[in-house]
Short mmCIF file of C-alpha atoms in Angstrom, two decimals:
data_model
loop_
_atom_site.label_atom_id
_atom_site.label_comp_id
_atom_site.label_asym_id
_atom_site.label_seq_id
_atom_site.Cartn_x
_atom_site.Cartn_y
_atom_site.Cartn_z
CA UNK A 28 -2.25 -23.80 35.41
CA UNK A 29 -0.39 -21.57 32.97
CA UNK A 30 -2.78 -19.04 31.47
CA UNK A 31 -0.16 -16.91 29.80
CA UNK A 32 -0.82 -15.47 26.37
CA UNK A 33 0.73 -17.06 23.35
CA UNK A 34 2.97 -14.74 21.38
CA UNK A 35 2.88 -16.28 17.91
CA UNK A 36 0.51 -13.44 16.97
CA UNK A 37 1.06 -9.73 17.49
CA UNK A 38 -0.80 -7.83 20.21
CA UNK A 39 -4.25 -6.79 19.10
CA UNK A 40 -4.90 -9.86 16.98
CA UNK A 41 -6.84 -12.95 18.00
CA UNK A 42 -4.56 -15.02 20.23
CA UNK A 43 -4.92 -18.48 21.61
CA UNK A 44 -4.19 -19.40 25.19
CA UNK A 45 -1.23 -21.66 25.90
CA UNK A 46 -2.18 -25.23 26.71
CA UNK A 47 -1.86 -26.33 30.35
CA UNK A 48 1.69 -27.11 31.39
CA UNK A 49 2.34 -29.75 34.01
CA UNK A 50 4.70 -28.96 36.84
CA UNK A 51 8.27 -30.10 36.49
CA UNK A 52 9.67 -31.39 39.79
CA UNK A 53 11.83 -28.82 41.51
CA UNK A 54 15.44 -29.54 40.59
CA UNK A 55 14.38 -32.06 37.93
CA UNK A 56 16.25 -32.41 34.68
CA UNK A 57 15.24 -31.64 31.10
CA UNK A 58 16.99 -32.49 27.88
CA UNK A 59 18.44 -29.57 25.94
CA UNK A 60 16.10 -28.12 23.30
CA UNK A 61 15.88 -30.35 20.25
CA UNK A 62 17.24 -27.63 17.95
CA UNK A 63 20.54 -27.32 19.80
CA UNK A 64 23.47 -28.45 17.71
CA UNK A 65 25.65 -30.17 20.28
CA UNK A 66 29.29 -29.15 20.11
CA UNK A 67 28.61 -26.37 17.59
CA UNK A 68 29.51 -23.07 19.20
CA UNK A 69 28.02 -19.72 18.33
CA UNK A 70 31.41 -18.13 17.68
CA UNK A 71 30.32 -14.44 17.74
CA UNK A 72 28.60 -15.01 21.09
CA UNK A 73 31.55 -16.93 22.51
CA UNK A 74 33.95 -14.26 21.26
CA UNK A 75 31.96 -11.40 22.75
CA UNK A 76 31.60 -13.12 26.12
CA UNK A 77 35.28 -13.99 26.20
CA UNK A 78 36.48 -10.49 25.28
CA UNK A 79 34.33 -8.73 27.86
CA UNK A 80 35.14 -11.18 30.65
CA UNK A 81 38.87 -10.95 29.87
CA UNK A 82 38.73 -7.15 29.86
CA UNK A 83 36.90 -7.35 33.17
CA UNK A 84 40.16 -8.55 34.75
CA UNK A 85 41.61 -5.07 34.20
CA UNK A 86 39.11 -3.71 36.73
CA UNK A 87 41.06 -5.51 39.47
CA UNK A 88 44.25 -3.58 38.66
CA UNK A 89 44.59 -0.40 40.75
CA UNK A 90 45.71 1.67 37.75
CA UNK A 91 42.31 1.18 36.11
CA UNK A 92 40.27 2.07 39.17
CA UNK A 93 38.62 5.38 39.98
CA UNK A 94 35.75 6.22 42.29
CA UNK A 95 34.16 8.14 39.42
CA UNK A 96 34.29 4.99 37.30
CA UNK A 97 32.68 2.92 40.05
CA UNK A 98 29.94 5.54 40.41
CA UNK A 99 29.39 5.55 36.65
CA UNK A 100 29.09 1.77 36.71
CA UNK A 101 26.45 1.89 39.44
CA UNK A 102 24.44 4.52 37.58
CA UNK A 103 24.80 2.50 34.38
CA UNK A 104 23.19 -0.53 35.96
CA UNK A 105 20.00 1.51 36.23
CA UNK A 106 20.26 3.48 32.98
CA UNK A 107 21.15 0.54 30.74
CA UNK A 108 19.97 -2.50 32.70
CA UNK A 109 16.75 -1.18 34.22
CA UNK A 110 15.65 1.24 31.49
CA UNK A 111 17.10 -0.61 28.49
CA UNK A 112 16.47 -4.26 29.38
CA UNK A 113 13.92 -4.48 32.20
CA UNK A 114 11.59 -1.67 31.22
CA UNK A 115 12.01 -1.54 27.44
CA UNK A 116 13.05 -4.96 26.11
CA UNK A 117 11.03 -6.87 28.69
CA UNK A 118 7.99 -5.04 30.02
CA UNK A 119 7.38 -2.71 27.07
CA UNK A 120 8.36 -4.58 23.89
CA UNK A 121 7.90 -8.21 24.94
CA UNK A 122 4.78 -7.97 27.09
CA UNK A 123 3.28 -4.65 25.99
CA UNK A 124 2.67 -3.64 29.59
CA UNK A 125 2.84 0.04 28.72
CA UNK A 126 3.16 2.46 25.82
CA UNK A 127 5.63 5.33 25.57
CA UNK A 128 6.28 7.83 22.78
CA UNK A 129 8.22 6.33 19.89
CA UNK A 130 11.21 8.63 20.42
CA UNK A 131 11.48 7.47 24.03
CA UNK A 132 10.95 3.82 23.12
CA UNK A 133 13.77 3.95 20.58
CA UNK A 134 16.00 5.73 23.09
CA UNK A 135 15.40 2.95 25.60
CA UNK A 136 16.00 0.34 22.88
CA UNK A 137 19.36 1.90 22.09
CA UNK A 138 20.27 1.70 25.78
CA UNK A 139 19.33 -1.99 25.64
CA UNK A 140 21.53 -2.52 22.59
CA UNK A 141 24.43 -1.08 24.60
CA UNK A 142 24.03 -4.06 26.98
CA UNK A 143 24.95 -6.46 24.15
CA UNK A 144 21.99 -8.73 24.94
CA UNK A 145 21.06 -9.03 21.27
CA UNK A 146 18.71 -7.07 19.06
CA UNK A 147 15.23 -6.20 20.39
CA UNK A 148 13.57 -8.53 17.86
CA UNK A 149 15.63 -11.55 18.86
CA UNK A 150 15.43 -10.78 22.58
CA UNK A 151 11.65 -10.48 22.41
CA UNK A 152 11.31 -13.67 20.35
CA UNK A 153 13.42 -15.70 22.78
CA UNK A 154 11.52 -14.41 25.79
CA UNK A 155 8.11 -15.04 24.29
CA UNK A 156 9.23 -18.56 23.36
CA UNK A 157 10.37 -19.02 26.95
CA UNK A 158 6.94 -18.04 28.28
CA UNK A 159 5.10 -20.28 25.85
CA UNK A 160 7.19 -23.33 26.83
CA UNK A 161 8.47 -22.39 30.29
CA UNK A 162 10.54 -25.22 31.79
CA UNK A 163 9.65 -27.58 28.99
CA UNK A 164 12.14 -28.87 26.45
CA UNK A 165 11.42 -26.09 23.96
CA UNK A 166 12.24 -23.45 26.57
CA UNK A 167 15.54 -22.01 25.23
CA UNK A 168 17.06 -21.51 28.69
CA UNK A 169 15.43 -23.58 31.42
CA UNK A 170 17.83 -24.21 34.34
CA UNK A 171 16.16 -27.59 34.74
CA UNK A 172 18.61 -28.75 32.07
CA UNK A 173 21.48 -27.55 34.27
CA UNK A 174 21.92 -24.35 36.24
CA UNK A 175 24.82 -23.29 34.01
CA UNK A 176 22.75 -23.99 30.90
CA UNK A 177 19.93 -21.76 32.14
CA UNK A 178 22.35 -19.03 33.18
CA UNK A 179 24.55 -18.72 30.08
CA UNK A 180 25.21 -22.09 28.46
CA UNK A 181 22.30 -21.68 26.05
CA UNK A 182 23.90 -18.53 24.63
CA UNK A 183 27.15 -20.11 23.45
CA UNK A 184 25.76 -22.98 21.35
CA UNK A 185 23.79 -22.86 18.12
CA UNK A 186 20.09 -23.60 18.24
CA UNK A 187 18.63 -23.96 14.75
CA UNK A 188 15.08 -23.45 16.07
CA UNK A 189 15.83 -19.97 17.38
CA UNK A 190 18.47 -18.66 14.99
CA UNK A 191 16.51 -17.70 11.89
CA UNK A 192 14.34 -14.82 10.80
CA UNK A 193 11.29 -17.09 10.53
CA UNK A 194 11.35 -17.60 14.33
CA UNK A 195 11.72 -13.88 14.93
CA UNK A 196 8.89 -13.12 12.52
CA UNK A 197 6.63 -15.60 14.29
CA UNK A 198 7.28 -14.44 17.84
CA UNK A 199 8.19 -10.78 17.34
CA UNK A 200 6.65 -9.60 14.10
CA UNK A 201 4.91 -6.73 15.90
CA UNK A 202 8.35 -5.49 16.98
CA UNK A 203 9.88 -5.97 13.55
CA UNK A 204 7.30 -3.69 11.94
CA UNK A 205 9.37 -0.81 13.23
CA UNK A 206 12.00 0.03 10.57
CA UNK A 207 14.68 0.76 13.18
CA UNK A 208 14.27 -2.63 14.84
CA UNK A 209 14.11 -4.45 11.50
CA UNK A 210 17.22 -2.61 10.37
CA UNK A 211 19.04 -3.93 13.42
CA UNK A 212 18.15 -7.48 12.32
CA UNK A 213 19.23 -6.93 8.73
CA UNK A 214 22.44 -5.02 9.44
CA UNK A 215 24.50 -6.65 12.18
CA UNK A 216 27.14 -3.94 11.86
CA UNK A 217 24.69 -1.45 13.36
CA UNK A 218 25.13 -3.26 16.70
CA UNK A 219 28.90 -3.08 16.34
CA UNK A 220 28.89 0.63 15.55
CA UNK A 221 26.52 1.49 18.40
CA UNK A 222 28.70 -0.33 20.90
CA UNK A 223 31.98 1.02 19.52
CA UNK A 224 30.43 4.48 19.75
CA UNK A 225 29.72 4.03 23.46
CA UNK A 226 33.34 2.87 23.98
CA UNK A 227 34.62 6.00 22.26
CA UNK A 228 32.20 8.36 24.02
CA UNK A 229 33.04 7.06 27.48
CA UNK A 230 36.80 7.23 26.92
CA UNK A 231 36.94 10.47 24.93
CA UNK A 232 34.64 12.43 27.24
CA UNK A 233 36.53 11.30 30.35
CA UNK A 234 39.92 11.85 28.73
CA UNK A 235 38.91 15.34 27.61
CA UNK A 236 37.51 16.31 31.01
CA UNK A 237 40.67 15.18 32.80
CA UNK A 238 42.91 16.91 30.26
CA UNK A 239 41.07 20.19 30.71
CA UNK A 240 41.23 19.93 34.50
CA UNK A 241 44.82 18.77 34.97
CA UNK A 242 46.61 19.16 31.63
CA UNK A 243 48.49 15.88 32.18
CA UNK A 244 48.47 13.29 29.38
CA UNK A 245 48.96 10.15 31.52
CA UNK A 246 46.42 11.31 34.09
CA UNK A 247 43.90 11.86 31.30
CA UNK A 248 44.63 8.43 29.76
CA UNK A 249 44.31 6.72 33.15
CA UNK A 250 41.04 8.47 33.94
CA UNK A 251 39.62 7.80 30.48
CA UNK A 252 40.47 4.09 30.70
CA UNK A 253 39.06 3.77 34.22
CA UNK A 254 35.77 5.28 33.10
CA UNK A 255 35.68 2.98 30.07
CA UNK A 256 36.50 -0.16 32.04
CA UNK A 257 34.01 0.53 34.83
CA UNK A 258 31.39 2.47 32.88
CA UNK A 259 31.19 0.06 29.93
CA UNK A 260 32.95 -3.28 30.49
CA UNK A 261 32.19 -3.93 34.16
CA UNK A 262 28.68 -2.53 33.82
CA UNK A 263 27.92 -4.69 30.79
CA UNK A 264 29.15 -7.92 32.39
CA UNK A 265 27.24 -7.21 35.60
CA UNK A 266 24.04 -6.49 33.64
CA UNK A 267 24.52 -9.78 31.78
CA UNK A 268 24.75 -11.84 34.94
CA UNK A 269 21.85 -10.02 36.55
CA UNK A 270 19.63 -10.73 33.52
CA UNK A 271 20.78 -14.34 33.33
CA UNK A 272 20.12 -14.86 37.04
CA UNK A 273 16.41 -14.29 36.34
CA UNK A 274 16.54 -17.18 33.88
CA UNK A 275 18.55 -19.44 36.17
CA UNK A 276 18.18 -18.66 39.88
CA UNK A 277 14.56 -17.49 39.70
CA UNK A 278 13.57 -20.79 38.10
CA UNK A 279 15.23 -22.87 40.82
CA UNK A 280 14.99 -21.18 44.23
CA UNK A 281 12.44 -18.97 45.95
CA UNK A 282 8.78 -19.03 46.86
CA UNK A 283 5.69 -19.48 44.71
CA UNK A 284 2.68 -17.26 45.26
CA UNK A 285 0.82 -18.58 42.21
CA UNK A 286 0.47 -21.95 40.54
CA UNK A 287 1.79 -21.25 37.06
CA UNK A 288 2.55 -24.75 35.80
CA UNK A 289 6.28 -24.01 35.54
CA UNK A 290 9.18 -23.70 37.96
CA UNK A 291 9.22 -19.89 38.22
CA UNK A 292 9.97 -18.55 41.69
CA UNK A 293 9.93 -15.24 43.52
CA UNK A 294 13.51 -14.60 44.62
CA UNK A 295 14.40 -11.85 47.08
CA UNK A 296 18.02 -11.90 45.97
CA UNK A 297 17.30 -11.72 42.24
CA UNK A 298 14.64 -9.03 42.77
CA UNK A 299 17.15 -6.94 44.72
CA UNK A 300 19.97 -7.13 42.16
CA UNK A 301 17.65 -6.78 39.14
CA UNK A 302 15.45 -3.92 40.34
CA UNK A 303 12.32 -6.04 40.48
CA UNK A 304 12.68 -8.75 37.82
CA UNK A 305 13.17 -11.41 40.49
CA UNK A 306 9.48 -11.47 41.42
CA UNK A 307 9.39 -14.00 38.65
CA UNK A 308 6.56 -16.25 39.75
CA UNK A 309 4.35 -13.16 39.97
CA UNK A 310 5.42 -12.25 36.45
CA UNK A 311 4.71 -15.71 35.04
CA UNK A 312 1.25 -15.60 36.58
CA UNK A 313 0.39 -12.21 35.03
CA UNK A 314 2.76 -11.66 32.15
CA UNK A 315 1.47 -8.38 30.74
CA UNK A 316 1.46 -6.53 34.06
CA UNK A 317 4.07 -3.78 34.16
CA UNK A 318 4.48 -4.32 37.93
CA UNK A 319 6.15 -7.56 39.03
CA UNK A 320 5.96 -6.95 42.76
CA UNK A 321 2.37 -7.72 43.75
CA UNK A 322 2.64 -7.11 47.50
CA UNK A 323 3.72 -3.92 49.21
CA UNK A 324 6.98 -5.45 50.39
CA UNK A 325 7.90 -6.86 46.94
CA UNK A 326 9.95 -3.79 45.99
CA UNK A 327 10.14 -3.18 42.25
CA UNK A 328 12.30 -0.27 41.07
CA UNK A 329 11.40 -0.88 37.44
CA UNK A 330 7.71 -0.52 38.27
CA UNK A 331 8.40 2.70 40.18
CA UNK A 332 10.06 4.02 37.04
CA UNK A 333 7.01 3.08 34.95
CA UNK A 334 4.77 4.75 37.53
CA UNK A 335 6.81 7.96 37.38
CA UNK A 336 6.70 7.95 33.57
CA UNK A 337 2.92 7.56 33.78
CA UNK A 338 2.62 10.43 36.28
CA UNK A 339 4.49 12.83 33.97
CA UNK A 340 2.52 11.72 30.91
CA UNK A 341 5.27 9.72 29.19
CA UNK A 342 3.66 6.30 29.74
CA UNK A 343 0.09 5.33 28.86
CA UNK A 344 -1.96 2.12 28.72
CA UNK A 345 -0.04 0.87 31.76
CA UNK A 346 -1.17 -2.64 32.66
CA UNK A 347 -1.50 -3.31 36.39
CA UNK A 348 -1.55 -6.78 37.96
CA UNK A 349 -4.90 -8.54 38.00
CA UNK A 350 -4.51 -9.21 41.72
CA UNK A 351 -4.60 -5.45 42.38
CA UNK A 352 -8.08 -5.30 40.84
CA UNK A 353 -9.61 -8.00 43.02
CA UNK A 354 -11.89 -6.92 45.86
CA UNK A 355 -10.42 -7.29 49.33
CA UNK A 356 -11.92 -9.25 52.14
#
């Protein structure tokens, strides 16, 4: 049965336990959440997805390619995806599986914002709602509606039950106590400026470095654009699909170690591309644990990062899986 913690109260307060959730047949179908306004698109979300995916096409043109850009993209998957989304948005803010100094937490949050996966308050609220109603109709992104719905369809339509400050206050009010995170909710332009700043930094730094090295304008422009395309656009789109694959693939295919009352699965493939988030059945069974891989062969890069932060004194109150505490034999 699902024994996950409800998140309609902040950590530290008295919390109820979610009611038992009956299993949904594997591959079964759900109706879309009742709050979804059919046919009403979330135009900012649609626009952002369209622009980034269209710009992604430029990566296939040789003029926009550089090995340095490809390397920057690969590094960015860890810096922004693993540190910003996996470690900070998910394991730290949503599940409170660890504590880091506020300056480091806000740094990680800013990296998460650069992934364009929404503000920390909204991301946390949606994920806590998902855990409370996993693979039930109120789950905002169950792939038991359709695989495409669970992957990205839920993002492009309006859902009146998850698109207001009251929902964020209910599910993420502990997060919104921080003035930086609340400011991000109240001033949408902050997100725009942060992301435009990363565009400018990537292009300008690369352009300047090439100009100083070669003194050729077109070479500098080409190098700057290649670093921007691969370091920002390609990296962002890849991080999106990796994150979404946890919602979609890891709720349809894989193995179950624990009976959680939902359709969460441990997926080798998703765990590999997401640096550990794909051990999703483990996570649903023990939501606060900062480690998602419970067995020695369930490799979890995000957990290794948490472990290293703990070893150097930058992470405290690290929550380990309950299964690790059980006596052997």
